[in-house]
Short mmCIF file of C-alpha atoms and ligand atoms in Angstrom, two decimals:
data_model
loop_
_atom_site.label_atom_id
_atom_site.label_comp_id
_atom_site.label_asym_id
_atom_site.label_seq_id
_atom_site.Cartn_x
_atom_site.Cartn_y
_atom_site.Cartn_z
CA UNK A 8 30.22 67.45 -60.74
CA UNK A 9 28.00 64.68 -60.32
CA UNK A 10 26.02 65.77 -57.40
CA UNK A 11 22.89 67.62 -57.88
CA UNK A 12 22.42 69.76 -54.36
CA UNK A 13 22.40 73.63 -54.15
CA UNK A 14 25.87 74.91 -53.17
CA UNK A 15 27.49 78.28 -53.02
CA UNK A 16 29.14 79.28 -56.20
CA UNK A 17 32.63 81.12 -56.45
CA UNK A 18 32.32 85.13 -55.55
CA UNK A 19 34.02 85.32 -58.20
CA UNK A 20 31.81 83.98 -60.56
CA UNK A 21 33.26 80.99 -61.90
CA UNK A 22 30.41 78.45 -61.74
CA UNK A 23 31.60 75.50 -63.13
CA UNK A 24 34.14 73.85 -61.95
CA UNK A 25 33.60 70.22 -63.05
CA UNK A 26 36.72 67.73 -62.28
CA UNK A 27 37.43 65.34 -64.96
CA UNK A 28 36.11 62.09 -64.53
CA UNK A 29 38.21 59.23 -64.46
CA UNK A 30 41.44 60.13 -62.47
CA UNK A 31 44.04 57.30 -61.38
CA UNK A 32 44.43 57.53 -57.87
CA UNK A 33 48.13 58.09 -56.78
CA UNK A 34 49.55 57.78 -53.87
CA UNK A 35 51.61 60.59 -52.45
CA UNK A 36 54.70 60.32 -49.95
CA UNK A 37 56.62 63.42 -48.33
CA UNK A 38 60.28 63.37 -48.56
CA UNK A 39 60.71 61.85 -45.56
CA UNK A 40 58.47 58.44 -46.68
CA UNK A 41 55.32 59.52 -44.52
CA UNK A 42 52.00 58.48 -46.73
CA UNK A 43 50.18 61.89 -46.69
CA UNK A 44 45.82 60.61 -47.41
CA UNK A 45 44.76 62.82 -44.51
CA UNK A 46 42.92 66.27 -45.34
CA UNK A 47 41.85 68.36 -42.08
CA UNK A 48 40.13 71.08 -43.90
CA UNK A 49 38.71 73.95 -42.14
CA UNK A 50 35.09 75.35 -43.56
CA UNK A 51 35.33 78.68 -41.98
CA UNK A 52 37.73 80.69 -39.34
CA UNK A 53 34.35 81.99 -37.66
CA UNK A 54 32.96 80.38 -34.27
CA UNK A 55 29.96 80.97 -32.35
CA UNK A 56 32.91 80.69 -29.04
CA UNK A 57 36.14 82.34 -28.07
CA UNK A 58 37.72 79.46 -26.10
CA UNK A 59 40.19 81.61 -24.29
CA UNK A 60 43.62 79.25 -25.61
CA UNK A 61 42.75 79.53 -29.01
CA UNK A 62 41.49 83.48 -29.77
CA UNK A 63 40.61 86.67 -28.89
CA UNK A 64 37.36 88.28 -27.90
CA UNK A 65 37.10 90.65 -30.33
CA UNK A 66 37.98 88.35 -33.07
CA UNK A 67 38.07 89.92 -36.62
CA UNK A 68 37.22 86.74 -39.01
CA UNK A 69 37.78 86.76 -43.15
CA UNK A 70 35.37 88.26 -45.45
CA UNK A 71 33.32 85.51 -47.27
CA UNK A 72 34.58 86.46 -50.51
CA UNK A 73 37.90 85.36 -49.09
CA UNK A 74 36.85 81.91 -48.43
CA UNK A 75 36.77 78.58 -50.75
CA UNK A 76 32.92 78.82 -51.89
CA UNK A 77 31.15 75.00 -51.62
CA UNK A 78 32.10 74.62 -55.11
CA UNK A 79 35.87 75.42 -54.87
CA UNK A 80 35.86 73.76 -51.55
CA UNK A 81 34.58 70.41 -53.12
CA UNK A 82 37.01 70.43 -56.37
CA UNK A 83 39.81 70.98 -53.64
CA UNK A 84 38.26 67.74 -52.40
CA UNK A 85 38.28 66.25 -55.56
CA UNK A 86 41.80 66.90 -56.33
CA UNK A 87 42.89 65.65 -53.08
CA UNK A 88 41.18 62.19 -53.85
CA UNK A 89 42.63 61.85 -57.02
CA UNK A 90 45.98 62.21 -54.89
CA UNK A 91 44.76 59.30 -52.58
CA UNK A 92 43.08 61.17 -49.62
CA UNK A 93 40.82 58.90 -48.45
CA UNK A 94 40.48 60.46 -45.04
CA UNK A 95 39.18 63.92 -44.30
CA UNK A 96 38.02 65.48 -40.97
CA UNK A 97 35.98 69.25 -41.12
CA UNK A 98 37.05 71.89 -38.28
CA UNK A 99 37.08 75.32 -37.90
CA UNK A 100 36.36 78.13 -36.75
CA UNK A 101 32.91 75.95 -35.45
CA UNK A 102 32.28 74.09 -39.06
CA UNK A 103 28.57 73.42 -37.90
CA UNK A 104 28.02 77.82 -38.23
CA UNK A 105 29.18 77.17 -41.81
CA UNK A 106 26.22 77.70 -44.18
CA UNK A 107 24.61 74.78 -45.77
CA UNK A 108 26.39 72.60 -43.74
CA UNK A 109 24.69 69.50 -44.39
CA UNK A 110 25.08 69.73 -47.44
CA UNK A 111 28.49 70.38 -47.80
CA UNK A 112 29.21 67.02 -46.14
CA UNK A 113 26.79 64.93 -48.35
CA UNK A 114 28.74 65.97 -51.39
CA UNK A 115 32.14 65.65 -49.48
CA UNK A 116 31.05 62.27 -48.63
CA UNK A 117 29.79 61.28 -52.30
CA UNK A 118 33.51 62.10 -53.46
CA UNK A 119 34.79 58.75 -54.76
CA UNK A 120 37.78 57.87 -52.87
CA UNK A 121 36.88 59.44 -49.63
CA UNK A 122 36.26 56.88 -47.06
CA UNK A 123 36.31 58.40 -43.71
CA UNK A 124 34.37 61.55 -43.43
CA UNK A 125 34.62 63.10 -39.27
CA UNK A 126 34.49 66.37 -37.95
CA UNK A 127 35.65 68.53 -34.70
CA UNK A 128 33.18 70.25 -33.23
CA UNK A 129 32.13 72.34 -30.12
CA UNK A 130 28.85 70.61 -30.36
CA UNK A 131 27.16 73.90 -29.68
CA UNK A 132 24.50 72.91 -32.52
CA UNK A 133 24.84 69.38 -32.63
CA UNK A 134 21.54 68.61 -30.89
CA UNK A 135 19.66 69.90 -33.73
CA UNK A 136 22.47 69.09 -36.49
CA UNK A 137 23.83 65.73 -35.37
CA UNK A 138 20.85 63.43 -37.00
CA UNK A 139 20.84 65.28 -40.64
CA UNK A 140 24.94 64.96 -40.54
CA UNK A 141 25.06 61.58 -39.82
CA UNK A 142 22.62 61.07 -42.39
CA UNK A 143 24.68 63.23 -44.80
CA UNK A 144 27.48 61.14 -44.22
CA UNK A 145 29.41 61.90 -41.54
CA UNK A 146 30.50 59.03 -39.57
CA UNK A 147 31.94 60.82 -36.40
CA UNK A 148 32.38 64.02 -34.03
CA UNK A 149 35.52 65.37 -31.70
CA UNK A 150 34.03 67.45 -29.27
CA UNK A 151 35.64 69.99 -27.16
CA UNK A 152 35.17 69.75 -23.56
CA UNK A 153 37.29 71.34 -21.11
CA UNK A 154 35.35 70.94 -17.68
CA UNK A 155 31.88 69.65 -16.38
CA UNK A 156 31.56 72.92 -14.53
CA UNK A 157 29.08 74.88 -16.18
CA UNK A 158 30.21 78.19 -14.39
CA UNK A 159 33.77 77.32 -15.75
CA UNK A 160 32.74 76.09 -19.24
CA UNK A 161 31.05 79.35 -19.74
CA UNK A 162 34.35 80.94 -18.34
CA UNK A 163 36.94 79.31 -20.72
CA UNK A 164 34.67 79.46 -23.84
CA UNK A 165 33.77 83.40 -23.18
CA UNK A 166 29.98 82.48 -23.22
CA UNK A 167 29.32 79.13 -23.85
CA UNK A 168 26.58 76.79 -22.12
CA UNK A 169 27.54 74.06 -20.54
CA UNK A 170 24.06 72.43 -21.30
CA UNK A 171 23.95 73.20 -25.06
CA UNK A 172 27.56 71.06 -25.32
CA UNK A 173 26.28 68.21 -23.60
CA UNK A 174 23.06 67.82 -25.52
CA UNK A 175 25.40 67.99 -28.27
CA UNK A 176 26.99 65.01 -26.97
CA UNK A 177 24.24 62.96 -26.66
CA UNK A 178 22.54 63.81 -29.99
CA UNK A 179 25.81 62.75 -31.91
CA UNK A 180 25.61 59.70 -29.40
CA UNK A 181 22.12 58.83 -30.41
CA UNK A 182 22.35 59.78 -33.99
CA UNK A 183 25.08 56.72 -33.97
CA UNK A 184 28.61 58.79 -34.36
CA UNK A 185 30.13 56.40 -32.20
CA UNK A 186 33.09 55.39 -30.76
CA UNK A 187 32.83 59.62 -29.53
CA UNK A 188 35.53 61.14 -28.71
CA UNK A 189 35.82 64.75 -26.28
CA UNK A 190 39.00 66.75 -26.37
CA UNK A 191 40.05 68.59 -23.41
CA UNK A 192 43.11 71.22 -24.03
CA UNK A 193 44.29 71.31 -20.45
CA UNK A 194 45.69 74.90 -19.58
CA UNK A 195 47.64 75.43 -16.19
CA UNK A 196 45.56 77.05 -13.40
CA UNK A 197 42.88 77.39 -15.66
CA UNK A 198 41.75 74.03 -15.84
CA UNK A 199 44.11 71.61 -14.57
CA UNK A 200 42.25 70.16 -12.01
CA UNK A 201 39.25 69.43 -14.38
CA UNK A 202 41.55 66.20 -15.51
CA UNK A 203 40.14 63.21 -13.00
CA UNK A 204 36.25 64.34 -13.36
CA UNK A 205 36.46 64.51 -16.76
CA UNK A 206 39.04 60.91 -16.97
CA UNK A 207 35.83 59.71 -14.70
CA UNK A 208 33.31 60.13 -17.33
CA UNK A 209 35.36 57.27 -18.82
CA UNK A 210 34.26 54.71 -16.39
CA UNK A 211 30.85 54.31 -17.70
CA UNK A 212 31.00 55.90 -20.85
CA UNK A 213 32.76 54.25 -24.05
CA UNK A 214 33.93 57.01 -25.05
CA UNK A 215 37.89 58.27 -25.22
CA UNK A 216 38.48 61.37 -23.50
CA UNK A 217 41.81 62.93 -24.72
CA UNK A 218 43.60 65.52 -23.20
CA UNK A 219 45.68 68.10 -25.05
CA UNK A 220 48.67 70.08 -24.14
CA UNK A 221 48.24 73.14 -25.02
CA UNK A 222 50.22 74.93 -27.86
CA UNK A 223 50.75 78.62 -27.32
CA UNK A 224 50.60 80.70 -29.92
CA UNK A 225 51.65 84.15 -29.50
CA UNK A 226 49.52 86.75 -28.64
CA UNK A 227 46.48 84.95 -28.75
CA UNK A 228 45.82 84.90 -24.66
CA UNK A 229 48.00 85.46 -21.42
CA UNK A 230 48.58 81.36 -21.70
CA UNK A 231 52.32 81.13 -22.89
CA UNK A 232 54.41 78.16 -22.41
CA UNK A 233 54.26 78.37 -18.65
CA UNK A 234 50.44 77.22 -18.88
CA UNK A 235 51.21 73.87 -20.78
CA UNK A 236 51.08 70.65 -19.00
CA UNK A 237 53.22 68.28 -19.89
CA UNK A 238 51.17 64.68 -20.59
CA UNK A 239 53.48 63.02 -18.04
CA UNK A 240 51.51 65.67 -15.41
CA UNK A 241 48.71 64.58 -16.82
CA UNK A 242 49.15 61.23 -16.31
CA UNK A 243 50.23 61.26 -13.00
CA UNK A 244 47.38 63.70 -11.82
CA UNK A 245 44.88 60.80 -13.08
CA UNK A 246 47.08 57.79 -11.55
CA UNK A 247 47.13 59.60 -8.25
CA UNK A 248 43.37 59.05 -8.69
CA UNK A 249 42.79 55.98 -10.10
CA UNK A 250 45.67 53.67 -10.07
CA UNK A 251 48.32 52.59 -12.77
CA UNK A 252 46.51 52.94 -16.18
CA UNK A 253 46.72 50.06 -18.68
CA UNK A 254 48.21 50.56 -21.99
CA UNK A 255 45.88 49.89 -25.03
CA UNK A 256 47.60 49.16 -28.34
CA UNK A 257 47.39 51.69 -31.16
CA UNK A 258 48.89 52.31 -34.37
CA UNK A 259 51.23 55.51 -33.52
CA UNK A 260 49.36 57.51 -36.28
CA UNK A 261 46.98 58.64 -33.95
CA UNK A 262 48.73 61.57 -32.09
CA UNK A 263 46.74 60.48 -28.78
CA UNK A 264 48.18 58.21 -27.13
CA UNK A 265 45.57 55.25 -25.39
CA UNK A 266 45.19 54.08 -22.09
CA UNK A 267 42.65 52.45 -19.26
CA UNK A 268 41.53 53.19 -16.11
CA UNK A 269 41.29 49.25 -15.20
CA UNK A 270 37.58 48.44 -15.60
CA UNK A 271 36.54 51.24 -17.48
CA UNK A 272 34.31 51.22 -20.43
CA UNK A 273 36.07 53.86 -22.33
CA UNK A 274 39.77 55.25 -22.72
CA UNK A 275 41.61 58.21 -22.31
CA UNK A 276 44.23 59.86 -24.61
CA UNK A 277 47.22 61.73 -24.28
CA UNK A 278 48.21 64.39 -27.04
CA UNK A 279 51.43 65.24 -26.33
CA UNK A 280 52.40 68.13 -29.44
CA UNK A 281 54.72 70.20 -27.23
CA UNK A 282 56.63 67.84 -25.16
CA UNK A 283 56.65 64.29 -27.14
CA UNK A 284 55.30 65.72 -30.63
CA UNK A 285 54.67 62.33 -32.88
CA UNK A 286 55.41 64.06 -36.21
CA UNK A 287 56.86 60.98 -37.64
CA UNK A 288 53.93 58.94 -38.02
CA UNK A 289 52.05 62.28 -39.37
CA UNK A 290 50.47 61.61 -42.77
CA UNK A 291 48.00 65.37 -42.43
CA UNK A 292 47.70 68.45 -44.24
CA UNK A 293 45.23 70.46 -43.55
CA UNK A 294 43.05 73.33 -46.48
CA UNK A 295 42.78 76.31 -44.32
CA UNK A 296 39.08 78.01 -44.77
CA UNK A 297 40.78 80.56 -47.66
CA UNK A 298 42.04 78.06 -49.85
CA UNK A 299 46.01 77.18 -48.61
CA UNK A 300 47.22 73.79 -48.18
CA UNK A 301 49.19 73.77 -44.92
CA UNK A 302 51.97 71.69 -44.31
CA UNK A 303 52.16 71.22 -40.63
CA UNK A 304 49.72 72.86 -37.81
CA UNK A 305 52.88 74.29 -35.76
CA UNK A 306 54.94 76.02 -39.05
CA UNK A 307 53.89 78.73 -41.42
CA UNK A 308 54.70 76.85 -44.79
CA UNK A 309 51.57 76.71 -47.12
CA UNK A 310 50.49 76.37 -50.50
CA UNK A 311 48.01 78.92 -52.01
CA UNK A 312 45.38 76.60 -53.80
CA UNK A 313 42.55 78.81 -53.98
CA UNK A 314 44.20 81.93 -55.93
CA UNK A 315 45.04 79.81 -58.70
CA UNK A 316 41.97 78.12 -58.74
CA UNK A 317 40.09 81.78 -59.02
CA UNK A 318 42.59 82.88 -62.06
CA UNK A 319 41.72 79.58 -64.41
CA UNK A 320 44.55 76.64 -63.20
CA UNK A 321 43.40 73.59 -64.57
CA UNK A 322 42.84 70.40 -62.55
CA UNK A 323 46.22 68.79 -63.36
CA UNK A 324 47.65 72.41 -62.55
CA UNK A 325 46.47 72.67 -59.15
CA UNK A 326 46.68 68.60 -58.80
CA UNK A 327 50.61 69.00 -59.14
CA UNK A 328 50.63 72.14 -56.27
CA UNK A 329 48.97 70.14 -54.26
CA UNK A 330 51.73 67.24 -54.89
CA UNK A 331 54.33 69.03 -54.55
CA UNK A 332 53.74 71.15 -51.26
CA UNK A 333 52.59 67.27 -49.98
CA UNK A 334 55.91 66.07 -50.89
CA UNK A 335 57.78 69.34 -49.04
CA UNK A 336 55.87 68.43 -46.04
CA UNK A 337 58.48 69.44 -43.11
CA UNK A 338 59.85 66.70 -40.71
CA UNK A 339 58.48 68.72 -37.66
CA UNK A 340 57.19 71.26 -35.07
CA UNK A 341 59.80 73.23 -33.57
CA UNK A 342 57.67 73.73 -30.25
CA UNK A 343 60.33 72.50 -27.72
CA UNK A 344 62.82 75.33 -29.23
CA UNK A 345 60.79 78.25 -29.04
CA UNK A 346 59.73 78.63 -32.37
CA UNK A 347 56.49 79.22 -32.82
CA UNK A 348 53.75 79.53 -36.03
CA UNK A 349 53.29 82.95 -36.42
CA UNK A 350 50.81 83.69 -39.65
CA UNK A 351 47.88 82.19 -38.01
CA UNK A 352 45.87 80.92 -35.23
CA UNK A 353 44.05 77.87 -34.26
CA UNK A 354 40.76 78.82 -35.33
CA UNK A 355 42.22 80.10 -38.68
CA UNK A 356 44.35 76.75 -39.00
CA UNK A 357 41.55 74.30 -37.88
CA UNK A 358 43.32 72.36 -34.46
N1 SAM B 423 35.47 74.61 -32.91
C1 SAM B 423 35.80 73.24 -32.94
C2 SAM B 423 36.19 72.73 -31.57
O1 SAM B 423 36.49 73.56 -30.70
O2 SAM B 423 36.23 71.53 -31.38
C3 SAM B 423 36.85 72.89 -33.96
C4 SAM B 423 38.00 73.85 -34.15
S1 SAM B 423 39.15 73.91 -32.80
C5 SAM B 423 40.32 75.08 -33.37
C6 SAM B 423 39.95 72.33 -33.01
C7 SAM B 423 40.64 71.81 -31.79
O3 SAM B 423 41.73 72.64 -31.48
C8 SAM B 423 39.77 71.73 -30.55
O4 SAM B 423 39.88 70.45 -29.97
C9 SAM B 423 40.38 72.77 -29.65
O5 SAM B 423 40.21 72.45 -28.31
C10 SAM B 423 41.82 72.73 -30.09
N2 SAM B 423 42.59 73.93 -29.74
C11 SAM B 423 42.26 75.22 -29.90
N3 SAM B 423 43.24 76.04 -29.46
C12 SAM B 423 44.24 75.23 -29.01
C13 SAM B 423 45.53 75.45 -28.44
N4 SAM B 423 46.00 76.67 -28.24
N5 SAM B 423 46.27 74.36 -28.12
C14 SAM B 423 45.82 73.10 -28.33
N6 SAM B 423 44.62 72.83 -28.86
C15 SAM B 423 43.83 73.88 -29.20
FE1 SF4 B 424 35.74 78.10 -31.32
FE2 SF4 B 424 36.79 75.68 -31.27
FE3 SF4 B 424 38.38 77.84 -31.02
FE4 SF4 B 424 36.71 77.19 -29.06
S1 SF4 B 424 38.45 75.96 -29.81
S2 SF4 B 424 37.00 79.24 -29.95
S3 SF4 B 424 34.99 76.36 -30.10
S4 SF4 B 424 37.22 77.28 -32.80
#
């Protein structure tokens, strides 16, 4: 590999793992025609929160020798760009508690090929991380923000503070990871009524603040379908409020869905996965922290990458798994009839 940083070999000892040089980049379509060049890849299941819609308290994460090393991690990367990945956002678990993070994303962002290098965040760290990432490479942050009440914020992340997040948001602000963009996953009487102060922040920020139904997954928390509010809710709650919002054109890849308040310096988003899921313009699959290429966020189909890796498959080998599951991407989410993912979480999935 042509990068010459320190990075966490395989546990299992294989320490070279060196790509071939050289690689034609294809470009891979699912069945269905859908281009598939975005890689969500999650760095670790751990987080340093237990945001109360997406896992437990007493969370038990993966053993280290379970996840893709840096090494692994970045031929995974390789492959992927050979395949015509050119766009790759880092979640989690919190990717920022992942070990030699920095420079994880500095080789990530050296991979030829890879153009557009993000990451989701809780910004917990950012204010001492956001300068050396941006430096590394990485161009810019989602951050999760559910309410500007700190009593609440420390409520719905289990013992976060509210004033570590928001220097977070101004270090990735001043270390130039602009247009920024804050995610709010709005949960029925949990924090429903958070939607027009946070919509507000809008008006003299430029920044897009998107709110998220939430997706329920199964014995995870007490929040089951009952607690997910629809966008159309959502919208009206921030009409009632503000007036008619303008529509701003977009491209319908991006699951949120723009709009104005009139005047405002930034926009807000809609993510509607439950009740208006937007899987046809969906061109993701996401490397889960142990090494499986997953087809969808919402279904349990995946592709083990990382054993094969470990037991000797060669680059083309692992190349044409990671083809193939592309190519058997499913259509859909089957959300609106019940069915839910049931293998994993979000924090083991990456949001
Ligand atoms: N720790 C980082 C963060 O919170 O931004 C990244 C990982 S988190 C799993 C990725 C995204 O998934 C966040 O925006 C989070 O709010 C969202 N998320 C978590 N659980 C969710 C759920 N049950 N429904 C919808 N979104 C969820
Ligand atoms: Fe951690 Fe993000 Fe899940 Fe919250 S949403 S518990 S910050 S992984």
């Amino acid at each position: 590999m042509s990068n010459s940083i320190a990075l966490h070999t395989s546990p299992l000892g294989r320490v070279t793992l060196e790509p071939p040089d050289g690689y034609p980049i294809e470009k891979v379509f699912d069945r269905y025609g859908r281009h598939i060049h975005y890689l969500r890849i999650s760095l670790t299941d751990a987080c340093n929160l237990r945001c109360v819609y997406c896992m437990p308290e007493h969370m038990t994460f993966r053993p280290r020798h379970e996840l893709m090393s840096d090494e692994e991690l970045l031929y995974l990367v390789r492959v992927g760009a050979s395949l015509g990945v050119n766009k790759i956002r880092l979640t989690g678990g919190e990717p920022t508690i992942r070990p030699n993070v920095v420079e994880l994303v500095r080789a990530i962002a050296a991979v030829p090929g890879i153009e557009d290098l993000a990451m989701t965040t809780n910004a917990i760290l950012l204010d001492k991380l956001a300068q050396p990432l941006a430096e590394a490479g990485l161009r810019r942050v989602n951050i999760s923000i559910d309410t500007l009440n700190p009593e609440k914020f420390n409520r719905i992340t289990r013992w976060g503070k509210f004033d570590d997040m928001w220097r977070g948001i101004r270090a990735a602000e001043a270390a130039g990871m602009t247009p920024l963009k804050l995610n709010c996953v709005v949960v029925r009487h949990f924090n429903d009524d958070d939607i027009v102060d946070l919509a507000r922040l809008t008006l003299e920020n430029d920044w897009e603040m998107r709110f998220i139904e939430m997706m329920p997954f199964g014995g995870v928390s007490d929040f089951q379908q009952e607690n997910v509010v629809p966008f159309r809710e959502m919208r009206r709650r921030v009409e009632a409020a503000f007036g008619p919002l303008e529509e701003v054109s977009y491209d319908y890849v991006d699951p949120s869905r723009p709009f104005r308040i009139p005047g405002a310096m930034g926009t807000l988003g809609f993510i509607s996965s439950v009740t208006e899921p937007f899987c046809q313009g969906c061109g993701r699959v996401r490397l889960t922290a142990d090494g499986k290429l997953r087809l969808c966020l919402l279904r349990d189909d995946e592709v083990d990458l990382l054993t094969p890796l470990r037991a000797g498959a060669s680059f083309d080998e692992i190349r044409a798994l990671m083809r193939d599951g592309a190519y058997h991407k499913p259509w859909g989410h089957s959300l609106s009839e019940g069915k839910f993912a049931h293998n994993r979480v979000m924090n083991q999935i990456g949001g």
